[in-house]
Structure formats: structure tokens, C-alpha cells
mmCIF file of C-alpha atoms in Angstrom:
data_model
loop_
_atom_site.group_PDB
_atom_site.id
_atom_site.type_symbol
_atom_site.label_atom_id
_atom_site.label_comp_id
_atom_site.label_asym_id
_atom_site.label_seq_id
_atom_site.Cartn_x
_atom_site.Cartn_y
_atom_site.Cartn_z
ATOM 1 C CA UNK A 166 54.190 91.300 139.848
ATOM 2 C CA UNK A 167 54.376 89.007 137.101
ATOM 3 C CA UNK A 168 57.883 89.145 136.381
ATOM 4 C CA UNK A 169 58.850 88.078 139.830
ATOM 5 C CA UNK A 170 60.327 84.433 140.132
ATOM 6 C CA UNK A 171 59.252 82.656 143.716
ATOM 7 C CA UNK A 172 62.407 81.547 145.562
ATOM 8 C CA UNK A 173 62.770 79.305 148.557
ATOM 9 C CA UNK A 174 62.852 80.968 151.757
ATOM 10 C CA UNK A 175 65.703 81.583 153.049
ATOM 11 C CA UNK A 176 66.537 79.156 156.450
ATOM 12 C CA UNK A 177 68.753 80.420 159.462
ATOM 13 C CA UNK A 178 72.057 79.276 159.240
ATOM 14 C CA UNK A 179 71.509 77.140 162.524
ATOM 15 C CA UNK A 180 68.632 75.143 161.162
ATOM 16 C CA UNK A 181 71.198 73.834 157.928
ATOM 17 C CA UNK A 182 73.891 73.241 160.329
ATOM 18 C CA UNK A 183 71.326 71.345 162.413
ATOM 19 C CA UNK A 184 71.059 68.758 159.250
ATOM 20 C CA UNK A 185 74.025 67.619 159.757
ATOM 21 C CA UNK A 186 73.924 64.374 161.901
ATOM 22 C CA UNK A 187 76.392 63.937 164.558
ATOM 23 C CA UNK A 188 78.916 60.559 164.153
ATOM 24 C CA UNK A 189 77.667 57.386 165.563
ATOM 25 C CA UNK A 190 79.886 56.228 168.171
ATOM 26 C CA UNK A 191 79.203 52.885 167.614
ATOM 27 C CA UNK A 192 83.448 51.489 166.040
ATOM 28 C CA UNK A 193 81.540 49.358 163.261
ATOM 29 C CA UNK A 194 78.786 51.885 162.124
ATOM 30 C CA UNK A 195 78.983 52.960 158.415
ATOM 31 C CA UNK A 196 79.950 57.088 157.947
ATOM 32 C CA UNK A 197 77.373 59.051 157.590
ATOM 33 C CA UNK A 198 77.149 61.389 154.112
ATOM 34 C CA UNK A 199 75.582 65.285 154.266
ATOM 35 C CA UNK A 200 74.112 65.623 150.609
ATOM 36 C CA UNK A 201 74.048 69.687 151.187
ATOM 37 C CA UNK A 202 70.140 69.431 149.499
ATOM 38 C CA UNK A 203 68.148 72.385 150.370
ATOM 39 C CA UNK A 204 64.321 70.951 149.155
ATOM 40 C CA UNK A 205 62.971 74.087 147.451
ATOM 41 C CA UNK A 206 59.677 74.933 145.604
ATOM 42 C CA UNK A 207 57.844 72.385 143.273
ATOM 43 C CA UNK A 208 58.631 73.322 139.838
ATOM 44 C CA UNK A 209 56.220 73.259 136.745
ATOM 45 C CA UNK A 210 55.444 69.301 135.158
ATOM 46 C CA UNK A 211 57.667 69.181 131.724
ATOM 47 C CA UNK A 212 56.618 66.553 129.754
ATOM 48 C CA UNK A 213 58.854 63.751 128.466
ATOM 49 C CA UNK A 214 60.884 64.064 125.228
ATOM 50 C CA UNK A 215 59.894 62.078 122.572
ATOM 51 C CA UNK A 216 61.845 58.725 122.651
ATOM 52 C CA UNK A 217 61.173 58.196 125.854
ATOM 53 C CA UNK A 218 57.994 56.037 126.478
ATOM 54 C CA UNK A 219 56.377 55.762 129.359
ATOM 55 C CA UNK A 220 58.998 58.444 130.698
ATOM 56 C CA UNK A 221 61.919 55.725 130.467
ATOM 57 C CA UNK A 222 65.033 55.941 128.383
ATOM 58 C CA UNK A 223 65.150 54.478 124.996
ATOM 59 C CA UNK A 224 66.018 50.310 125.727
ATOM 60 C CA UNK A 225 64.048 50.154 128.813
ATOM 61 C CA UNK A 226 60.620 49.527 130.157
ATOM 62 C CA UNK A 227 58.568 49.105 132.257
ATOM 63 C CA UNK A 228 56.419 46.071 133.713
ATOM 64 C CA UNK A 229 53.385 48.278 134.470
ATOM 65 C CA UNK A 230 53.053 49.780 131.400
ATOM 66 C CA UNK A 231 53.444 48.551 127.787
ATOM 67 C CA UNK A 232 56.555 49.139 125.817
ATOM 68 C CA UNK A 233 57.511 48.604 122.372
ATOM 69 C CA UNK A 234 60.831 47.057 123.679
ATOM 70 C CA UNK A 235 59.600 43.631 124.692
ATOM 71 C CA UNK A 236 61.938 41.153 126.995
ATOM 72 C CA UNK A 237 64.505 38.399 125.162
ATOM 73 C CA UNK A 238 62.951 35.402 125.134
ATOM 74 C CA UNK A 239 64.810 31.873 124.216
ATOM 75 C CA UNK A 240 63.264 30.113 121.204
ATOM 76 C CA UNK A 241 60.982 26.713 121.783
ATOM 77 C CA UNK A 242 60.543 27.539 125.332
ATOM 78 C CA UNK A 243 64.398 26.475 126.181
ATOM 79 C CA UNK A 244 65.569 28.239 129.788
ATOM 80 C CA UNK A 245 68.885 29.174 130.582
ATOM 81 C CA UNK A 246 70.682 26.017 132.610
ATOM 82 C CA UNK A 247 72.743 27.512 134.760
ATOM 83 C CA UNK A 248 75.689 25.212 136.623
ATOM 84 C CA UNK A 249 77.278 25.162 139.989
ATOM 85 C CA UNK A 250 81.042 25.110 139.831
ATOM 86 C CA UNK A 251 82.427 22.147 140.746
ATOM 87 C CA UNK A 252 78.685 19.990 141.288
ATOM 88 C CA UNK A 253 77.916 19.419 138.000
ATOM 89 C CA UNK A 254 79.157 18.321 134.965
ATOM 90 C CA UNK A 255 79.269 20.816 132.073
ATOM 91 C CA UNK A 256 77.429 19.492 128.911
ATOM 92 C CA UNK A 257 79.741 18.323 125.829
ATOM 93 C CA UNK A 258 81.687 16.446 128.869
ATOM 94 C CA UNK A 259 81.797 12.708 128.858
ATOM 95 C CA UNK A 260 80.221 11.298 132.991
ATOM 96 C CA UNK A 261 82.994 9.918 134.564
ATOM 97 C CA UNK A 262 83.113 6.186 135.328
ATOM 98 C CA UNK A 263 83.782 4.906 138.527
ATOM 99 C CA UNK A 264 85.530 1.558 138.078
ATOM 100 C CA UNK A 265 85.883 -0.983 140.648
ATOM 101 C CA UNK A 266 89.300 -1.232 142.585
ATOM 102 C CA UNK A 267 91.652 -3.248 140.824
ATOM 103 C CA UNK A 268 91.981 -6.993 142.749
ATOM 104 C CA UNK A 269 95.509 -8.006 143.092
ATOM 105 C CA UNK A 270 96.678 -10.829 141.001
ATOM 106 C CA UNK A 271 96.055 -14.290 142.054
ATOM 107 C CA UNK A 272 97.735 -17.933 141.516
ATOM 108 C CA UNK A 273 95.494 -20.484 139.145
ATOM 109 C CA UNK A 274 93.114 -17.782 138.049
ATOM 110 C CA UNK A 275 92.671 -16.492 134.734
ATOM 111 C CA UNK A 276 93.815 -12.999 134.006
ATOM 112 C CA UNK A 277 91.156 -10.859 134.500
ATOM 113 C CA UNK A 278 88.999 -12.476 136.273
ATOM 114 C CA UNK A 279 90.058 -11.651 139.764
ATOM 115 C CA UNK A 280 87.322 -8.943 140.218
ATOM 116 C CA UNK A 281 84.678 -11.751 139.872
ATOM 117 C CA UNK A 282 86.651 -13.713 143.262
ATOM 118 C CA UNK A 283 85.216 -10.776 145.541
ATOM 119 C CA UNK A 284 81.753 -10.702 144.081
ATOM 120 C CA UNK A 285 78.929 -13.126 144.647
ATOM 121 C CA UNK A 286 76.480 -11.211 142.295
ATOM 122 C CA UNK A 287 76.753 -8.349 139.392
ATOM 123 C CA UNK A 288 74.464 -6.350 137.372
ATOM 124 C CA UNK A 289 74.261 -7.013 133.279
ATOM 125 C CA UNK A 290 73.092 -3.514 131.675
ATOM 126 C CA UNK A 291 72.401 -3.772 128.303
ATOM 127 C CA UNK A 292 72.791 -0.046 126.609
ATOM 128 C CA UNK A 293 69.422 1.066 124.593
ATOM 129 C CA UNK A 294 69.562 1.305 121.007
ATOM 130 C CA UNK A 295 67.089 4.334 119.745
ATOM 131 C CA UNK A 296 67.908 3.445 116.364
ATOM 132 C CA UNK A 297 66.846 -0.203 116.485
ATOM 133 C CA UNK A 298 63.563 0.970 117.178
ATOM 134 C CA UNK A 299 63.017 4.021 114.859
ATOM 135 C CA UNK A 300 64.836 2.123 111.095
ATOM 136 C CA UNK A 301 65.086 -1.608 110.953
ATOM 137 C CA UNK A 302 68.914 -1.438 111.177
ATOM 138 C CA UNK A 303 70.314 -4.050 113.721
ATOM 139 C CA UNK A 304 73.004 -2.448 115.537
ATOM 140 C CA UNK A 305 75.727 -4.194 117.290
ATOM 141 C CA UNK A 306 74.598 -4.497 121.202
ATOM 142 C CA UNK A 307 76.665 -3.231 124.766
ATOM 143 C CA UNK A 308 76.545 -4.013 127.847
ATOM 144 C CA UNK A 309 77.918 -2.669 131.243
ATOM 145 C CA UNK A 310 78.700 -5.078 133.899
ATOM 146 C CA UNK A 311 78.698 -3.805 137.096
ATOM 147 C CA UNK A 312 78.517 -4.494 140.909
ATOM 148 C CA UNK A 313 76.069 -3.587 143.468
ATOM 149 C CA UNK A 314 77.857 -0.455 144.497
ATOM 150 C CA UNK A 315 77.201 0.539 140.562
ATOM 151 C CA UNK A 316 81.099 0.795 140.214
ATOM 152 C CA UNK A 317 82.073 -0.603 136.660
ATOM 153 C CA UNK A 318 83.737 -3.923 136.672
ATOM 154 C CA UNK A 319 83.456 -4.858 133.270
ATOM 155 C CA UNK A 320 82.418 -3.379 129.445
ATOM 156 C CA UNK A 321 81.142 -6.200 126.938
ATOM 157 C CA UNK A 322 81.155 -5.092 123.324
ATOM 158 C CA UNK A 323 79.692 -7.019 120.715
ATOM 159 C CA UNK A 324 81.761 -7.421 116.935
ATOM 160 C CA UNK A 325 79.669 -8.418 114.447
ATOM 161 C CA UNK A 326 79.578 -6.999 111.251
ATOM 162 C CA UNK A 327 79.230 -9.108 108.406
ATOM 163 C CA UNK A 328 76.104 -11.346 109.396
ATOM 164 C CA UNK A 329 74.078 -8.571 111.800
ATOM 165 C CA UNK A 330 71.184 -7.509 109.588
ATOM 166 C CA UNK A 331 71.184 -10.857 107.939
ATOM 167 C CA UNK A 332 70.619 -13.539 110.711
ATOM 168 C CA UNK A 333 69.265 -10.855 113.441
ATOM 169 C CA UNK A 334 68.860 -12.996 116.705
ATOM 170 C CA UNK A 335 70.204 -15.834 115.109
ATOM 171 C CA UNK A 336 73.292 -14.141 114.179
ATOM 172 C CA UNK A 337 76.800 -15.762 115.162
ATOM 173 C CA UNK A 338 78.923 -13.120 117.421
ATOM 174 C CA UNK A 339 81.949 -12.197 119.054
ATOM 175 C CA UNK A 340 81.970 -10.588 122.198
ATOM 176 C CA UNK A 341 84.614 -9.079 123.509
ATOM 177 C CA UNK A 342 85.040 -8.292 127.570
ATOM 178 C CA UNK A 343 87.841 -5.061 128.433
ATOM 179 C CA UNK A 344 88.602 -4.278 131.838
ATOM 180 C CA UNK A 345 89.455 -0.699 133.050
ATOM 181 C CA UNK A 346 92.307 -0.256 130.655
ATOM 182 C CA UNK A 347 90.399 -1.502 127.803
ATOM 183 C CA UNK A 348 92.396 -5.240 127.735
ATOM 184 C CA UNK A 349 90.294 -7.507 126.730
ATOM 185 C CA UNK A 350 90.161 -10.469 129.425
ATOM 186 C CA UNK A 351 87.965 -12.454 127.882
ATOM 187 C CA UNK A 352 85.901 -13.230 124.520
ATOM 188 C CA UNK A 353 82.570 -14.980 124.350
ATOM 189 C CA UNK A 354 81.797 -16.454 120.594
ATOM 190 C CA UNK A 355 78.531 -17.913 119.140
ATOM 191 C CA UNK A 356 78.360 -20.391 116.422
ATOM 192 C CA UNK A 357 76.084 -20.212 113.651
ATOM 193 C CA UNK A 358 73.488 -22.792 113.756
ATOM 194 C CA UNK A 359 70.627 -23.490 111.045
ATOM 195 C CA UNK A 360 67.194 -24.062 113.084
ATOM 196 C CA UNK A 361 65.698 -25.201 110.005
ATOM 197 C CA UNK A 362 65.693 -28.774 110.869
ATOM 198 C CA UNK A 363 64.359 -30.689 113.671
ATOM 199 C CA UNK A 364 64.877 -29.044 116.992
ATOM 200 C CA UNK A 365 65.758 -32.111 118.742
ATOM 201 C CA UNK A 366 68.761 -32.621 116.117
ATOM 202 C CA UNK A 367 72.470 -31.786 117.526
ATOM 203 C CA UNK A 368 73.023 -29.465 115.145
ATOM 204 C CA UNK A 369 70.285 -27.046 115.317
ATOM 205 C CA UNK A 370 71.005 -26.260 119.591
ATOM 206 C CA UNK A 371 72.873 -23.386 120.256
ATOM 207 C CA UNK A 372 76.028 -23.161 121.776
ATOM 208 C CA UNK A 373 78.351 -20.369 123.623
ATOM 209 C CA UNK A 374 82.309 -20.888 123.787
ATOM 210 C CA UNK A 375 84.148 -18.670 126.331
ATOM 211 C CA UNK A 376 87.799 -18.000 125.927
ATOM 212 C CA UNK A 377 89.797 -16.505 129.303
ATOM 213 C CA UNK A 378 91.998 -15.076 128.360
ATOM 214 C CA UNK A 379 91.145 -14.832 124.574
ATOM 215 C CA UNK A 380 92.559 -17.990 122.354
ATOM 216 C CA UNK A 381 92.241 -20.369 125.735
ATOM 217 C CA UNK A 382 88.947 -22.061 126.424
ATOM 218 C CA UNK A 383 88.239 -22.499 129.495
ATOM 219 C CA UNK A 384 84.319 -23.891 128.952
ATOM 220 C CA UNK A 385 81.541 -24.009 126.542
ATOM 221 C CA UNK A 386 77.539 -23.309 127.132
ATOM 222 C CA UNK A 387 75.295 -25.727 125.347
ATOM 223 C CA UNK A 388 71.488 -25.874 125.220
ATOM 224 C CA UNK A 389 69.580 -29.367 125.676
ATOM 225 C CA UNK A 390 66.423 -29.718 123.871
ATOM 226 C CA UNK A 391 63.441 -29.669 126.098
ATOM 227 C CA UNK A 392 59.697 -29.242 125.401
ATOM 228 C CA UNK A 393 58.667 -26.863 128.112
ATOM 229 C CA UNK A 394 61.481 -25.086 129.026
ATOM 230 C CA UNK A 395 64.931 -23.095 128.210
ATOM 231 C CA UNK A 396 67.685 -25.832 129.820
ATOM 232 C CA UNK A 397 71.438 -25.606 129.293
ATOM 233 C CA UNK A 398 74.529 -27.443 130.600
ATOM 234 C CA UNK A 399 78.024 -25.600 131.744
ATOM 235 C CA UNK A 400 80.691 -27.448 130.445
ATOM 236 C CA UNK A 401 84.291 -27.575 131.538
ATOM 237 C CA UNK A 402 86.665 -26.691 128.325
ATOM 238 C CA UNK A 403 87.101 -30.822 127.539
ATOM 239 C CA UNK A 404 83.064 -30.991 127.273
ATOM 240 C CA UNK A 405 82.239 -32.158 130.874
ATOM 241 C CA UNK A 406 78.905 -30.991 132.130
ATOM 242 C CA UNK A 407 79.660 -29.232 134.843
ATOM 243 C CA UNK A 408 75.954 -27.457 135.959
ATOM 244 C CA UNK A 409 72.746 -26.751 134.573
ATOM 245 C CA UNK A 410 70.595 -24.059 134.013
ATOM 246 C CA UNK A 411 66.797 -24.480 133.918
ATOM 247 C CA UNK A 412 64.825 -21.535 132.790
ATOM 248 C CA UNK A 413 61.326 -21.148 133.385
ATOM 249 C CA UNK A 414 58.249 -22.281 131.278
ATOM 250 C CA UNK A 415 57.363 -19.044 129.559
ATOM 251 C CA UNK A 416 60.796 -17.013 129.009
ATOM 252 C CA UNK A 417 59.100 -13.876 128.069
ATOM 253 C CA UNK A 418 57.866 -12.876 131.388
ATOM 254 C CA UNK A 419 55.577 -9.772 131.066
ATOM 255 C CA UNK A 420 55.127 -7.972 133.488
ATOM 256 C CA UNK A 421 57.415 -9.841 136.006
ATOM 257 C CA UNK A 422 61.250 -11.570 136.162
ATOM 258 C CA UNK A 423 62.402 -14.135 134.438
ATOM 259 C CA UNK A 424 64.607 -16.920 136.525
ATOM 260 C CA UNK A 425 67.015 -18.946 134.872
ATOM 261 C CA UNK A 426 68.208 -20.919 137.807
ATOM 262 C CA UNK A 427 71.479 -22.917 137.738
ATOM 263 C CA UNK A 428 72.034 -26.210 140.028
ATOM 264 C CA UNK A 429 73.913 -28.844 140.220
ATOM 265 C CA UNK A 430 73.807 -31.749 137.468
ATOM 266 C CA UNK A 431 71.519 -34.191 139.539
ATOM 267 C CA UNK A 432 69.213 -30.946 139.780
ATOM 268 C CA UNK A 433 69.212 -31.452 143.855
ATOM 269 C CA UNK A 434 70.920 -28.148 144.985
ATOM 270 C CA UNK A 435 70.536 -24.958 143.851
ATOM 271 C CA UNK A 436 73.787 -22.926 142.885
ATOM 272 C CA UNK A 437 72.931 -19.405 141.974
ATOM 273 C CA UNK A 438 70.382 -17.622 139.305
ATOM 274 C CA UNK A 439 70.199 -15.406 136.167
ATOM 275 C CA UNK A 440 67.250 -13.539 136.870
ATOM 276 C CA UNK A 441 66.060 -10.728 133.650
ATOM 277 C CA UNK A 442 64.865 -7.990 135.390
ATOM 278 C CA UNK A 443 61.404 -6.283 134.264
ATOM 279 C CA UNK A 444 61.745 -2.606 133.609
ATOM 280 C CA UNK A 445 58.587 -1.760 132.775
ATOM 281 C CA UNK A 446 57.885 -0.270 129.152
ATOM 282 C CA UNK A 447 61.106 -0.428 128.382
ATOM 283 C CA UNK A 448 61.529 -3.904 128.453
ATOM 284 C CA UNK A 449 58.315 -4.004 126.372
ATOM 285 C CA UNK A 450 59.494 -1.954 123.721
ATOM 286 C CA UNK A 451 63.156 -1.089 123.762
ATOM 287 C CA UNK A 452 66.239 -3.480 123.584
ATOM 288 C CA UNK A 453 67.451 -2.709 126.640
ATOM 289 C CA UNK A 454 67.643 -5.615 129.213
ATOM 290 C CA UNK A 455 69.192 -5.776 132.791
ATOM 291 C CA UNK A 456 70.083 -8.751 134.097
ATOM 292 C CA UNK A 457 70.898 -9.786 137.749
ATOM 293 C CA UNK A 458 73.779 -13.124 138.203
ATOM 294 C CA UNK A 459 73.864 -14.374 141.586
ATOM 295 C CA UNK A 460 76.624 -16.860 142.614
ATOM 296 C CA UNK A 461 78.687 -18.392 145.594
ATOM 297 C CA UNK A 462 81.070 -15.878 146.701
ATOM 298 C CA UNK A 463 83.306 -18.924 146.666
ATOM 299 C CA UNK A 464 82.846 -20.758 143.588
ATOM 300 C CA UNK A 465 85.610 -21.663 141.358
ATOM 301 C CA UNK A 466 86.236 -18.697 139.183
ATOM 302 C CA UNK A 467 85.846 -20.005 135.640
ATOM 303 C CA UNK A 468 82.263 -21.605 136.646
ATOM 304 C CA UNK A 469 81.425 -17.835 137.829
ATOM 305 C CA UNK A 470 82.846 -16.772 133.947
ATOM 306 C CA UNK A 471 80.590 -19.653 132.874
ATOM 307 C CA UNK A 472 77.496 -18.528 134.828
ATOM 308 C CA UNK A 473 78.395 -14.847 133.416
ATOM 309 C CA UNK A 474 78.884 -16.080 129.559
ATOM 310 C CA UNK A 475 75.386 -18.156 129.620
ATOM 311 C CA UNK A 476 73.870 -15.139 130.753
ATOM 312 C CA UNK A 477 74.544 -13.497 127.073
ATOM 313 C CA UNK A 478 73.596 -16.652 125.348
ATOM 314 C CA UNK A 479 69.854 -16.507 127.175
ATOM 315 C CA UNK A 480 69.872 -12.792 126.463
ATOM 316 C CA UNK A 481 70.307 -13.381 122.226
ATOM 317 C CA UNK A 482 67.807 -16.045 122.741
ATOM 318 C CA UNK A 483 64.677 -15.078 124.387
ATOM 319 C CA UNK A 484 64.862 -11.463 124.672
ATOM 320 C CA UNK A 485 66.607 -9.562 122.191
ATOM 321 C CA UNK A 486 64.016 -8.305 119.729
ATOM 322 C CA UNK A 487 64.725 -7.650 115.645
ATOM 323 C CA UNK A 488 63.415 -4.546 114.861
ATOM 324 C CA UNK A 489 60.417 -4.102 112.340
ATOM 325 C CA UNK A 490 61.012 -4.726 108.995
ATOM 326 C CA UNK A 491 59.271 -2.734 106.260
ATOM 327 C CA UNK A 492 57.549 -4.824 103.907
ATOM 328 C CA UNK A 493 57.796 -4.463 100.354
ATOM 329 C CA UNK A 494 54.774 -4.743 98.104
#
């Protein structure tokens, strides 16, 4: 008959309690669920509503077939960066510094200059300037001094406004040394000095005054004219030479270091080094120098301050670069 529905046949009532499993025994097994289903006949293919393509809900789709709901994707190719809490630092965050363990104060030394009686060498890292490179704007340099653990001993900051973009490497400066509470311990200043005249004249050779702490000098840097090479004299703060520093024949040192070595005035022992470290294309092209002081461990603290301030006086000499200037027609 035609009217007649087909319905499941019916199962004894031992067969559909037989479905039902039995507990497991086992004390840490999961329960076990009975979903009642009794599978009946197959029942006539409706197709989907409209709405619905590929059979999915509006919103979704899927992978295998195409869909006019396509995935979210970030602009410019930018992922997601995802952070582990606690690892890393969250961006808009400043790094924080790890300074170097505050020295205890000491008899006949400076203020300030107690971190430099347990070193024998430190690391000068000049910070790189994008902006030097892409407008010919000369912007005021800074370094960070630090040991060879890479804790932070001290931050050199250069002030110089008025004469910057006007004198470029030839420019007088201040700069100023802080310690971990930003005091400053110690200021370095340059001299202007015309190098129009004869280079062998007094007054054209450049000179470095350092001041620990600031308004007491405790020595002065002065260059020597020589033909071949970069030589300078450490001076005690009444004008004694103390040392010298003899740099080698071609300062500009492509491709490899440049020594500056300092040694004793009759040139016969060698006392430590300033040694400008290569990095590549960046030292090439960016303003970004590293330099490397190696000392006695016990040398008299204000030569070490000397040895450290002749370091930026070699630095504004040989190797820091004015940017381009755009010629006017």
C-alpha cells in the first residue's frame, strides 16, 4: 500500500537492555553514558536551505570547499605576536637595565669612580643615530659604558647645542658621565680649536679636559703633532705628562681594529689599549662605534678616568662621520 509509512522493527526488550554496558570496575575509569538511540531506517536526502553553503551555517566554512566567507587576515602580512607571561617583555615597555653593583666608597678616590677600581677593561657603545644618516641633521651622540658581564656601569651623554650642526666633528662639547642614579660623576669638555693654520702650531691640536667630580680637574688629554700617526699625552691636572697614547698609521681601519695603545712616557712598556672595534657595515655606514679600554686592574684611578676620557677624544676625531650635506645649486 502506498499510504503505509515503513517503521523500524521492533527489537526484543533483552537485546536494548543488552546495550547497556556494565560499569568498569576499574576506581579511576570515567562513567559510562546510555544515549537510549534506537538507529532506525534511512530517511529521504533534504536538501540544504538556502543560506547555508556548502551545507554549513551562515559565518562558517569550509576548507574543502569554497565559501564566500573568507578567513581574517592581518594587513601587510603582520602575524599575531603572541607573549609568554612572565618571559618576555610586553612591547610599549622600556628593557630593563642591569647596572653593575654599587662599589663601596673608598679613601683618596674621586666620587664615582670606584666602579672603575674593580675593572681592568670596559666596553664603550656608542648608540646609532638613524637620523644622522637619512637628513643631514647632526644629533647630539650617547654612549653606554659597560663591563664584560654587559652590566651598565656608566651612561655618557653628550650637551651640545649651540655649535652641533655648525662645526660637526670639530665641534667643542660637553659630556656629561651619570651613574645609576643619574649623578653625574664626571664631565669631559672639548675646546674649540681653529685647524685653519699650521698643524704643527699649539693652537690648532686638540685637547680633552676631564673634571671628577664636575668643577675639579683632575687631568687634561692633549694631542702632539706627528706626521704618521694619531699620538697624545695624559696629563696630570697641573700639565704633567703622565702617559702616551700612540695610535696606529692609518686610523680608519677597514675592515679590521684600530689600536690606540697607551705606554709609558719613554715609550718602553706598554700600559693598556683603546682598541675601535670593527662591526662590519655598520661601522662603514652608521655612527655607531664600540670601543674596547683595557687597563691595569691596579692603576691609579684617575689615570684609568684619563685612559677612559681620551677614548672620546679619538672617537670625535677619527671616526665620527658628518652626515651628507645637500648641496645647493
Amino acid at each position: 500500500m502506498s499510504g503505509v509509512v515503513p517503521t523500524a522493527p521492533e527489537q526484543p526488550t533483552d537485546e536494548t537492555e543488552n546495550q547497556i554496558k556494565s560499569p568498569d570496575p576499574r576506581p579511576d575509569a570515567p562513567p559510562d553514558y546510555s544515549s537510549h538511540f534506537i538507529p532506525g531506517a534511512p530517511g529521504l536526502a533534504v536538501p540544504p536551505p538556502a543560506g547555508y553553503p556548502g551545507g554549513l551555517p551562515v559565518g562558517y566554512y569550509s576548507p574543502q570547499q569554497p565559501c564566500a566567507f573568507p578567513s581574517y587576515q592581518l594587513p601587510g602580512g603582520i602575524h599575531p605576536i603572541q607573549y609568554q607571561p612572565g618571559k618576555y617583555h610586553m612591547p610599549n615597555q622600556p628593557v630593563p637595565i642591569t647596572w653593575m653593583p654599587g662599589p663601596a666608597l673608598m679613601p683618596n678616590c674621586p666620587p664615582g669612580l670606584e666602579y672603575l677600581t674593580q675593572l681592568d677593561n670596559i666596553h664603550v657603545l656608542q648608540h646609532f643615530e638613524p637620523l644622522e644618516m637619512m637628513t643631514s641633521f647632526e644629533t647630539n651622540n650617547r654612549y653606554d659604558i659597560k663591563n664584560n658581564l654587559d652590566q651598565m656601569v656608566y651612561i655618557v651623554t653628550e650637551d651640545t647645542d649651540d655649535f652641533r650642526n655648525a662645526y660637526r666633528t670639530l665641534r667643542p662639547f660637553i659630556l656629561r658621565v651619570t651613574d645609576f642614579m643619574g649623578r653625574e660623576i664626571m664631565t669631559m669638555q672639548r675646546p674649540f680649536r681653529c685647524t685653519c693654520c699650521c698643524l704643527c702650531c699649539p693652537s690648532s691640536r686638540q685637547e680633552l679636559e676631564v673634571q671628577c667630580p664636575p668643577g675639579v680637574t683632575i687631568g687634561f688629554v692633549a694631542e702632539h703633532w706627528n706626521l704618521c700617526r694619531a699620538v697624545y699625552s695624559l696629563q696630570s691636572e697641573k700639565r704633567e705628562n703622565v702617559m702616551r697614547v700612540r695610535g696606529p698609521c692609518s686610523t680608519y681601519g677597514c675592515g679590521s681594529d684600530s689600536v690606540f695603545e697607551v705606554k709609558s712616557l719613554d715609550g718602553m712598556s706598554n700600559v693598556g689599549s683603546i682598541i675601535r672595534k670593527w662591526n662590519g657595515l655598520l661601522s662603514a655606514m652608521g655612527d655607531a662605534d664600540h670601543f674596547e679600554i683595557h687597563f691595569p686592574l691596579d692603576l691609579d684611578v684617575k689615570m684609568k678616568a684619563m685612559i677612559f676620557g681620551a677614548c672620546f677624544l679619538i672617537d670625535f676625531m677619527y671616526f665620527e662621520r658628518s652626515p651628507p650635506q645637500n648641496s645647493s645649486r
